[in-house]
XYZ file of N, CA and C in Angstrom:
669
model
N 30.238 -32.803 96.000
C 31.772 -33.192 95.192
C 31.484 -34.721 94.791
N 32.491 -34.576 93.961
C 32.028 -36.478 93.428
C 32.278 -37.125 94.145
N 32.288 -38.201 93.189
C 32.886 -39.788 93.633
C 33.818 -40.088 94.360
N 34.367 -40.035 93.016
C 36.276 -39.489 92.846
C 36.658 -38.973 93.549
N 36.384 -37.568 94.044
C 36.387 -36.482 95.024
C 36.892 -37.136 95.986
N 35.420 -37.636 96.691
C 35.310 -38.415 98.094
C 35.887 -39.503 98.161
N 36.866 -40.621 97.275
C 37.355 -41.072 97.768
C 38.664 -40.650 98.084
N 39.220 -39.480 96.970
C 40.714 -38.843 97.031
C 40.438 -38.420 98.388
N 39.588 -37.889 99.347
C 39.399 -37.094 100.193
C 39.462 -38.413 101.399
N 38.649 -39.409 101.363
C 38.661 -40.608 102.698
C 40.099 -40.654 102.091
N 40.868 -41.166 101.414
C 43.092 -41.477 100.549
C 43.305 -40.750 101.933
N 43.559 -39.670 102.021
C 43.905 -38.611 101.651
C 44.071 -38.288 103.812
N 42.820 -38.642 104.353
C 42.590 -38.782 105.712
C 43.314 -39.971 106.408
N 42.871 -41.415 104.780
C 44.216 -42.375 105.867
C 45.170 -42.002 105.849
N 45.781 -41.842 105.163
C 47.246 -41.233 105.011
C 47.552 -40.320 106.270
N 47.067 -39.180 105.924
C 47.191 -38.054 107.378
C 47.119 -38.898 109.126
N 45.925 -40.215 108.472
C 46.095 -40.326 110.163
C 47.738 -41.276 110.334
N 47.848 -42.011 109.656
C 49.062 -42.671 109.616
C 50.168 -41.966 109.678
N 50.311 -40.899 108.685
C 51.579 -40.152 109.217
C 51.728 -39.683 110.812
N 50.726 -39.283 111.288
C 49.930 -38.380 112.663
C 50.514 -39.524 113.769
N 50.614 -40.770 113.618
C 50.824 -41.832 113.874
C 52.315 -42.009 114.215
N 52.838 -41.652 113.044
C 54.692 -41.876 113.048
C 55.083 -40.711 113.743
N 54.210 -39.302 113.172
C 54.747 -38.711 113.683
C 54.678 -38.215 115.751
N 53.828 -39.400 116.102
C 54.165 -38.936 117.541
C 54.497 -39.845 117.847
N 55.567 -40.581 117.160
C 56.697 -41.676 117.263
C 57.905 -40.812 118.163
N 58.287 -39.810 117.198
C 58.883 -38.759 117.608
C 59.375 -38.576 118.798
N 57.939 -37.668 120.049
C 57.653 -36.972 121.061
C 58.190 -38.021 122.175
N 57.942 -37.177 122.862
C 58.761 -38.210 124.656
C 57.347 -38.747 124.821
N 57.721 -40.221 125.238
C 56.588 -41.087 125.492
C 56.634 -41.719 127.021
N 58.233 -41.411 127.704
C 58.531 -41.409 129.076
C 59.731 -40.843 129.577
N 60.060 -41.122 130.698
C 61.395 -40.572 131.547
C 62.022 -41.621 131.984
N 63.537 -41.916 131.959
C 63.380 -42.912 132.762
C 63.993 -42.383 134.450
N 63.798 -43.135 135.486
C 64.604 -42.245 136.568
C 65.938 -41.177 136.628
N 66.496 -41.930 136.176
C 68.093 -41.042 135.653
C 67.963 -39.753 134.670
N 66.259 -39.210 134.530
C 66.355 -37.971 133.729
C 66.378 -38.578 132.292
N 66.499 -39.431 131.531
C 67.099 -39.974 130.396
C 65.252 -39.879 129.595
N 64.903 -39.354 128.386
C 64.071 -39.060 127.689
C 63.593 -40.466 126.912
N 62.510 -40.786 127.188
C 62.412 -42.318 126.045
C 61.130 -42.045 124.282
N 62.190 -41.532 123.569
C 61.073 -41.311 122.379
C 60.162 -42.101 122.333
N 59.155 -42.359 121.558
C 58.326 -43.798 120.932
C 59.198 -44.592 119.936
N 59.741 -43.941 119.143
C 60.187 -45.291 118.286
C 61.674 -45.806 118.915
N 61.911 -45.329 120.376
C 62.753 -46.146 120.943
C 62.009 -46.435 122.484
N 60.637 -46.866 122.161
C 59.984 -47.601 123.258
C 60.760 -48.236 124.089
N 61.262 -49.201 122.786
C 61.514 -50.423 123.259
C 63.132 -51.154 124.745
N 63.125 -49.463 124.900
C 64.201 -49.355 125.851
C 63.358 -49.248 127.359
N 62.129 -49.261 127.160
C 61.409 -49.489 128.975
C 61.519 -50.815 128.974
N 61.420 -51.744 127.841
C 61.563 -52.868 128.696
C 62.428 -53.842 129.337
N 63.593 -52.829 129.640
C 64.490 -52.483 130.709
C 64.208 -51.633 132.137
N 62.656 -51.471 132.139
C 62.402 -50.231 133.945
C 60.801 -50.729 133.858
N 60.602 -51.968 133.914
C 59.938 -52.707 134.237
C 59.623 -53.358 135.852
N 58.866 -53.620 136.355
C 59.149 -54.256 137.881
C 58.482 -55.499 137.709
N 58.020 -56.290 136.306
C 57.739 -57.362 136.518
C 57.900 -58.064 134.852
N 57.495 -59.195 134.797
C 57.984 -59.455 133.398
C 56.318 -58.760 132.222
N 57.609 -58.156 131.123
C 56.299 -58.109 130.163
C 55.862 -59.237 129.272
N 53.746 -58.665 129.299
C 53.197 -59.901 128.827
C 54.147 -59.750 126.999
N 54.101 -61.141 126.576
C 54.879 -61.405 125.315
C 54.238 -60.524 123.664
N 52.488 -60.227 124.559
C 52.166 -59.605 123.185
C 52.307 -58.205 122.968
N 52.806 -57.877 124.301
C 53.005 -56.270 124.266
C 54.893 -56.211 124.743
N 55.116 -57.408 124.306
C 56.859 -57.379 124.615
C 57.217 -57.350 123.207
N 56.206 -58.282 122.073
C 56.546 -58.362 120.543
C 56.012 -56.876 120.048
N 54.831 -55.954 120.676
C 54.295 -54.717 119.961
C 55.805 -53.329 120.442
N 56.436 -53.544 121.016
C 57.057 -52.681 121.743
C 58.757 -52.859 121.196
N 58.762 -53.954 120.854
C 60.373 -54.313 120.179
C 60.229 -53.623 118.704
N 59.395 -54.163 118.552
C 59.039 -53.883 116.812
C 57.971 -52.486 116.421
N 57.729 -51.700 117.275
C 56.700 -50.369 117.249
C 56.976 -49.612 115.697
N 58.400 -49.096 115.798
C 59.009 -48.415 115.330
C 58.789 -49.045 113.326
N 59.461 -49.908 113.454
C 59.341 -50.751 112.102
C 57.509 -51.047 111.924
N 56.570 -51.290 112.727
C 54.949 -51.626 112.703
C 54.520 -50.617 112.514
N 54.834 -49.580 113.176
C 53.893 -48.073 113.043
C 54.089 -47.781 111.632
N 55.594 -47.723 110.693
C 56.328 -47.099 110.122
C 55.860 -47.906 108.310
N 55.192 -49.388 108.571
C 55.101 -50.033 107.921
C 53.172 -49.690 107.148
N 52.384 -49.208 108.323
C 50.929 -49.193 108.136
C 50.839 -47.606 106.938
N 51.377 -47.052 106.335
C 51.353 -45.726 105.416
C 51.367 -46.808 104.605
N 52.454 -46.909 103.621
C 52.151 -47.768 102.787
C 51.789 -48.689 102.311
N 50.977 -48.950 103.109
C 49.573 -50.279 102.913
C 48.634 -49.761 103.195
N 48.243 -48.875 104.046
C 47.009 -47.876 103.662
C 46.566 -47.335 102.497
N 47.548 -46.462 102.076
C 47.007 -46.107 101.251
C 46.644 -46.840 99.780
N 46.632 -48.248 100.509
C 46.303 -49.454 99.211
C 45.907 -49.769 98.941
N 44.664 -49.375 99.314
C 42.992 -49.547 100.317
C 42.895 -49.555 98.823
N 41.584 -49.971 97.930
C 40.491 -49.007 97.404
C 40.698 -49.091 95.658
N 42.004 -49.418 95.728
C 42.714 -49.399 93.878
C 41.965 -50.347 93.106
N 41.594 -50.419 91.616
C 41.376 -51.093 91.542
C 41.204 -51.187 89.507
N 42.429 -50.252 89.345
C 42.709 -50.138 87.673
C 44.052 -51.367 87.731
N 43.806 -51.350 86.747
C 44.940 -52.812 86.347
C 46.887 -52.103 86.226
N 47.034 -51.117 86.860
C 48.499 -51.215 86.847
C 48.708 -50.602 88.275
N 46.851 -49.774 88.569
C 47.314 -49.312 90.533
C 47.365 -50.669 91.066
N 46.117 -51.985 90.704
C 46.114 -52.847 91.420
C 47.536 -54.077 91.467
N 48.688 -53.560 90.716
C 49.854 -54.419 90.713
C 50.831 -53.217 91.489
N 50.773 -52.130 91.641
C 51.763 -51.549 91.920
C 51.416 -51.638 93.752
N 49.535 -51.964 93.829
C 49.717 -51.695 95.201
C 49.763 -52.679 95.593
N 50.456 -54.415 94.956
C 50.154 -55.794 95.169
C 51.564 -55.450 95.344
N 52.355 -54.995 94.674
C 54.236 -55.383 94.903
C 54.036 -54.403 96.325
N 53.463 -53.243 96.495
C 53.913 -52.531 97.983
C 53.389 -53.529 99.603
N 52.199 -54.360 99.157
C 52.123 -55.509 100.478
C 53.180 -56.296 100.079
N 53.736 -56.449 99.428
C 54.644 -57.821 98.947
C 55.589 -57.528 99.771
N 56.115 -55.212 99.476
C 57.920 -55.182 99.733
C 57.466 -54.833 101.333
N 55.963 -54.792 101.842
C 55.645 -54.392 103.544
C 56.083 -55.978 103.959
N 55.477 -56.691 103.361
C 55.497 -58.970 103.817
C 57.167 -58.766 104.184
N 58.319 -58.147 102.996
C 59.468 -58.698 102.921
C 60.193 -58.366 104.268
N 59.593 -56.860 104.740
C 60.174 -56.053 105.534
C 59.982 -56.413 106.816
N 58.705 -57.458 106.840
C 58.196 -58.144 108.343
C 59.273 -59.332 108.183
N 59.558 -59.940 107.523
C 60.275 -61.422 107.374
C 61.951 -60.949 107.874
N 62.373 -60.053 107.570
C 63.329 -59.258 107.985
C 63.687 -58.890 109.170
N 62.350 -58.152 109.792
C 62.682 -58.113 110.710
C 62.045 -59.012 112.097
N 61.665 -60.266 111.473
C 61.681 -61.053 112.166
C 62.357 -61.799 112.161
N 63.489 -62.045 111.232
C 65.323 -62.439 110.887
C 65.754 -62.052 111.991
N 65.870 -60.337 112.052
C 66.876 -60.086 112.416
C 66.127 -60.206 113.992
N 65.344 -60.139 114.267
C 65.278 -60.532 115.914
C 65.321 -61.753 116.251
N 65.502 -62.680 115.630
C 66.495 -63.930 116.114
C 67.883 -63.810 115.908
N 68.003 -63.258 114.959
C 69.693 -63.297 115.030
C 70.346 -62.929 116.214
N 69.746 -61.681 116.628
C 70.102 -60.979 117.347
C 69.669 -61.448 119.520
N 69.780 -62.436 118.976
C 69.426 -63.778 120.493
C 70.082 -64.238 120.814
N 71.252 -63.311 122.187
C 72.491 -64.014 122.355
C 72.054 -65.021 123.405
N 73.410 -66.155 123.054
C 73.340 -66.839 123.583
C 72.965 -67.459 125.619
N 73.415 -66.015 125.550
C 73.177 -65.697 126.695
C 72.661 -64.644 128.013
N 71.950 -64.515 126.919
C 70.062 -64.482 126.998
C 69.381 -64.425 128.086
N 68.791 -64.037 128.790
C 67.379 -64.993 130.126
C 66.697 -65.713 129.096
N 66.187 -66.870 129.688
C 65.425 -67.968 128.970
C 64.302 -67.064 128.614
N 63.668 -66.509 129.299
C 62.395 -66.096 129.090
C 62.231 -64.742 128.298
N 63.739 -63.787 127.818
C 63.353 -63.180 126.850
C 63.589 -63.447 125.030
N 64.707 -64.593 125.696
C 64.370 -65.454 124.378
C 63.753 -66.045 123.884
N 62.557 -66.514 124.497
C 61.620 -67.406 124.312
C 60.699 -66.326 123.421
N 61.027 -64.889 124.665
C 59.424 -63.799 124.072
C 60.454 -63.430 122.562
N 61.636 -63.013 122.417
C 62.284 -63.095 120.861
C 61.498 -63.599 119.761
N 61.872 -65.162 120.298
C 60.952 -66.388 119.467
C 59.609 -65.921 118.946
N 59.111 -66.225 120.082
C 57.613 -65.577 119.940
C 57.166 -64.359 118.820
N 58.066 -63.462 119.127
C 57.772 -62.211 118.122
C 58.107 -62.544 116.873
N 58.925 -63.364 116.426
C 59.184 -63.464 115.132
C 58.606 -64.525 114.655
N 57.638 -65.209 115.377
C 56.822 -66.186 114.386
C 55.591 -65.193 114.100
N 55.510 -64.243 115.293
C 54.276 -63.121 115.513
C 54.460 -62.738 113.814
N 56.012 -61.851 113.725
C 56.192 -61.175 112.644
C 55.878 -62.197 111.471
N 55.927 -63.234 111.169
C 56.223 -63.921 109.805
C 54.986 -64.227 109.842
N 54.382 -64.391 110.436
C 52.810 -65.229 110.493
C 51.688 -63.616 109.809
N 52.840 -62.577 110.327
C 51.774 -61.658 110.283
C 52.311 -61.357 108.177
N 53.308 -61.184 107.857
C 53.972 -61.478 106.635
C 53.820 -62.041 105.470
N 53.332 -63.100 105.989
C 52.137 -64.250 105.298
C 50.954 -64.045 105.426
N 50.113 -63.425 105.927
C 48.890 -63.022 105.521
C 48.747 -61.478 104.779
N 50.266 -60.540 104.643
C 49.838 -59.274 103.911
C 50.514 -60.264 102.900
N 50.744 -61.403 102.430
C 51.315 -61.714 101.098
C 50.546 -62.676 100.259
N 49.583 -63.427 101.653
C 48.026 -63.632 100.331
C 47.301 -62.393 100.458
N 47.581 -61.751 101.107
C 46.238 -60.621 100.044
C 46.580 -59.612 99.167
N 48.169 -59.403 99.110
C 48.718 -59.592 98.151
C 48.933 -60.223 96.903
N 48.973 -61.644 96.740
C 48.201 -62.175 95.720
C 47.172 -61.966 95.338
N 45.990 -62.138 96.433
C 44.293 -61.804 96.332
C 44.657 -60.271 95.541
N 45.019 -59.276 95.382
C 45.232 -58.532 94.715
C 44.864 -58.492 93.690
N 46.506 -59.095 93.442
C 46.916 -59.116 92.033
C 45.617 -60.099 91.146
N 45.269 -61.143 91.881
C 43.794 -61.978 91.092
C 42.612 -61.588 91.596
N 42.624 -59.861 91.207
C 41.341 -59.282 91.701
C 40.833 -59.677 92.781
N 40.779 -60.051 93.922
C 40.500 -60.014 94.977
C 40.304 -58.801 95.737
N 39.168 -58.109 94.908
C 39.756 -56.377 95.166
C 39.133 -56.752 97.139
N 37.616 -57.254 96.860
C 36.877 -57.128 98.546
C 38.065 -58.296 99.661
N 38.364 -58.350 99.110
C 39.641 -59.281 100.380
C 40.834 -58.488 101.006
N 41.305 -57.965 99.784
C 42.109 -56.763 100.270
C 42.120 -55.584 100.871
N 40.372 -55.019 100.426
C 40.517 -54.346 101.497
C 40.227 -54.631 102.811
N 39.268 -55.510 103.075
C 39.147 -55.802 104.251
C 40.389 -56.152 105.204
N 41.075 -56.765 104.596
C 42.799 -57.212 105.048
C 43.226 -55.777 105.379
N 43.091 -54.931 104.363
C 44.273 -53.712 105.034
C 43.196 -52.805 105.936
N 42.023 -52.919 106.286
C 41.032 -52.456 107.486
C 41.013 -52.998 108.509
N 40.910 -54.417 108.671
C 41.280 -55.785 109.671
C 42.285 -54.775 110.309
N 43.945 -54.789 109.486
C 45.439 -54.636 109.469
C 45.368 -53.266 110.512
N 44.681 -52.203 109.588
C 44.557 -50.936 110.443
C 43.968 -51.193 112.010
N 42.841 -51.948 111.555
C 42.186 -51.257 113.022
C 42.666 -52.825 114.245
N 43.351 -53.598 113.615
C 44.418 -54.341 114.611
C 45.916 -53.896 115.480
N 46.324 -52.848 113.971
C 47.470 -52.238 114.681
C 46.827 -51.426 115.680
N 45.570 -51.018 115.613
C 45.279 -49.587 116.648
C 45.094 -49.817 117.865
N 44.324 -51.267 117.864
C 43.891 -51.967 119.101
C 44.793 -52.592 119.956
N 45.977 -53.424 119.457
C 47.438 -53.766 119.484
C 48.619 -52.564 120.339
N 48.613 -51.472 119.558
C 48.898 -50.430 120.113
C 48.700 -49.881 121.840
N 46.751 -49.768 121.940
C 46.413 -49.847 123.029
C 46.393 -50.337 124.434
N 46.468 -52.088 123.180
C 46.507 -52.916 124.696
C 48.079 -52.710 125.469
N 49.207 -52.577 123.960
C 50.676 -52.920 124.710
C 50.985 -51.655 125.281
N 50.446 -50.631 125.215
C 50.630 -48.947 126.051
C 49.879 -50.132 127.750
N 49.278 -50.417 127.551
C 48.231 -50.370 128.837
C 48.958 -51.422 129.990
N 49.015 -52.675 128.805
C 50.294 -53.865 129.228
C 51.487 -53.425 129.690
N 51.983 -52.636 129.160
C 53.672 -51.621 129.968
C 52.920 -50.960 131.276
N 52.532 -49.473 130.661
C 52.196 -48.971 131.877
C 51.569 -49.654 133.359
N 51.395 -50.806 133.173
C 51.000 -52.186 134.513
C 52.420 -52.139 134.985
N 53.070 -52.006 134.394
C 54.736 -53.233 135.071
C 56.039 -52.320 134.858
N 55.375 -50.730 133.884
C 56.416 -50.136 134.372
C 56.901 -49.233 135.645
N 58.017 -49.115 135.829
C 58.442 -48.785 136.544
C 58.322 -47.810 137.582
N 57.064 -47.839 139.087
C 56.183 -46.298 139.541
C 57.149 -45.116 139.455
N 58.298 -45.143 139.276
C 58.651 -43.510 138.970
C 58.548 -43.007 137.239
N 58.262 -44.097 136.654
C 57.772 -43.725 135.305
C 56.400 -43.690 135.039
N 55.988 -42.984 133.611
C 54.747 -42.876 133.300
C 54.730 -42.402 132.040
N 53.511 -43.010 131.477
C 53.683 -42.411 129.992
C 52.988 -41.376 129.630
N 53.423 -40.678 128.320
C 52.455 -39.662 128.405
C 51.449 -39.634 127.584
N 50.806 -38.753 127.180
C 49.732 -38.799 126.324
C 49.871 -39.358 124.725
N 51.233 -38.576 124.488
C 51.699 -38.943 123.054
C 51.784 -40.474 123.054
N 52.223 -41.372 124.255
C 51.910 -43.321 123.761
C 51.313 -43.260 123.296
N 50.054 -42.689 123.871
C 48.334 -43.159 122.833
C 48.522 -42.793 121.764
N 48.605 -42.224 121.653
C 48.622 -41.396 119.799
C 48.604 -42.056 118.601
N 49.126 -43.348 118.642
C 49.312 -43.987 117.092
C 48.091 -44.890 117.457
N 48.275 -45.439 118.461
C 47.005 -46.658 118.725
C 45.326 -45.740 117.386
N 45.337 -44.358 118.520
C 44.321 -43.522 118.458
C 44.004 -43.489 116.604
N 44.987 -42.971 116.127
C 45.203 -42.787 114.666
C 45.453 -43.929 113.717
N 45.342 -45.285 114.043
C 45.864 -45.888 113.447
C 44.106 -46.669 113.075
N 43.031 -46.626 114.332
C 41.695 -46.301 114.643
C 41.022 -45.917 113.231
N 41.488 -44.149 113.829
C 40.596 -43.586 112.983
C 41.551 -43.522 111.250
N 42.106 -44.427 111.094
C 42.830 -44.337 109.937
C 42.163 -45.236 109.166
N 41.596 -46.878 109.499
C 40.531 -47.562 109.617
C 39.511 -47.442 109.233
N 39.126 -46.366 109.886
C 37.360 -46.424 109.680
C 37.737 -45.131 108.642
N 38.478 -44.662 108.181
C 38.394 -43.479 107.095
C 38.676 -44.905 105.620
N 39.250 -45.938 106.094
C 39.662 -46.899 104.986
C 38.007 -47.282 105.199
N 37.598 -47.977 106.313
C 36.443 -48.970 105.874
C 35.450 -48.165 105.039
N 35.483 -46.536 104.945
C 34.221 -45.973 104.465
C 34.440 -46.063 103.071
N 36.145 -45.659 102.091
C 36.665 -45.245 101.024
C 36.419 -46.607 100.336
N 36.814 -48.309 100.744
C 35.627 -49.297 100.043
C 35.050 -49.366 100.025
N 33.606 -49.044 101.625
C 32.536 -49.383 101.169
C 32.187 -48.350 100.197
N 32.646 -47.306 99.405
C 32.314 -46.285 98.972
C 32.496 -46.678 97.483
N 33.642 -47.582 97.556
C 34.458 -48.069 95.847
C 33.623 -49.116 95.350
N 33.172 -49.966 96.562
C 32.269 -51.197 96.139
C 31.269 -50.408 95.726
N 30.554 -49.469 96.668
C 28.978 -49.702 95.776
C 29.058 -48.539 94.677
N 30.303 -47.949 93.970
C 30.360 -47.281 92.521
C 30.440 -48.818 91.962
N 31.158 -49.506 92.254
C 31.450 -50.875 91.608
C 30.380 -51.715 91.016
N 29.384 -51.465 92.064
C 27.883 -52.246 92.237
C 27.219 -51.302 90.785
N 27.467 -50.113 91.234
C 26.011 -49.277 90.394
C 27.341 -49.419 88.609
N 28.395 -48.823 88.567
C 28.887 -48.894 87.596
C 28.432 -50.575 86.926
N 28.368 -51.823 87.725
C 28.408 -52.336 86.662
C 26.634 -53.268 86.227
N 25.749 -52.220 87.480
C 24.172 -53.069 86.631
C 23.813 -52.312 85.439
N 22.983 -52.794 84.750
C 22.573 -52.680 83.685
C 21.612 -51.393 83.445
N 21.875 -50.508 82.254
C 20.368 -49.975 82.284
C 19.157 -50.488 82.497
N 18.689 -49.501 82.181
C 16.685 -49.923 82.841
C 16.537 -49.966 81.225
N 15.521 -51.331 81.000
C 15.095 -51.250 79.201
C 13.990 -50.251 78.719
């Protein structure tokens, strides 16, 4: 297999795992005591079936899982780009991801009811702050890519995917710890986290190979 073929294989692997993470959200993750099934993309409904306060980090992720898991795919496939046109297309995609994150934060703040419980309102504000911080980091990475900061951007994408995977697994663990004893998470609830970690691994191999090929191409020929 050629170097170009290997790079595309790892890129396809990244896309596959991200797609599987999204597909897992369609499956049933838990069932309420009344018999209503809660699918992954609607996992935020599980917040109403906890025996104690949900950890703020888990609250933020569970609330915005549907949006976050869908943003990993377009961002993941932009890693390892080097061409002038591809660089600006990938940078534009990253800017779009940052814009969506800001919109999610604004919607979160707008949905806070003046009659809402103080703890839930504070959790929503903290979630919005986390989304804005992630949006700023993504925007900085996009600017770096457009300015030929390839290594910085590639590392950001790998860290983003790995962070989402770890955040998912930790959030599901924290949710399961306070979930109604009559409810339990299915195996599908853990799949997106594992998929994001595998996507991060594929992306890491992709960018490492791309960096090596670029160094080899710029080395002077032997005299």
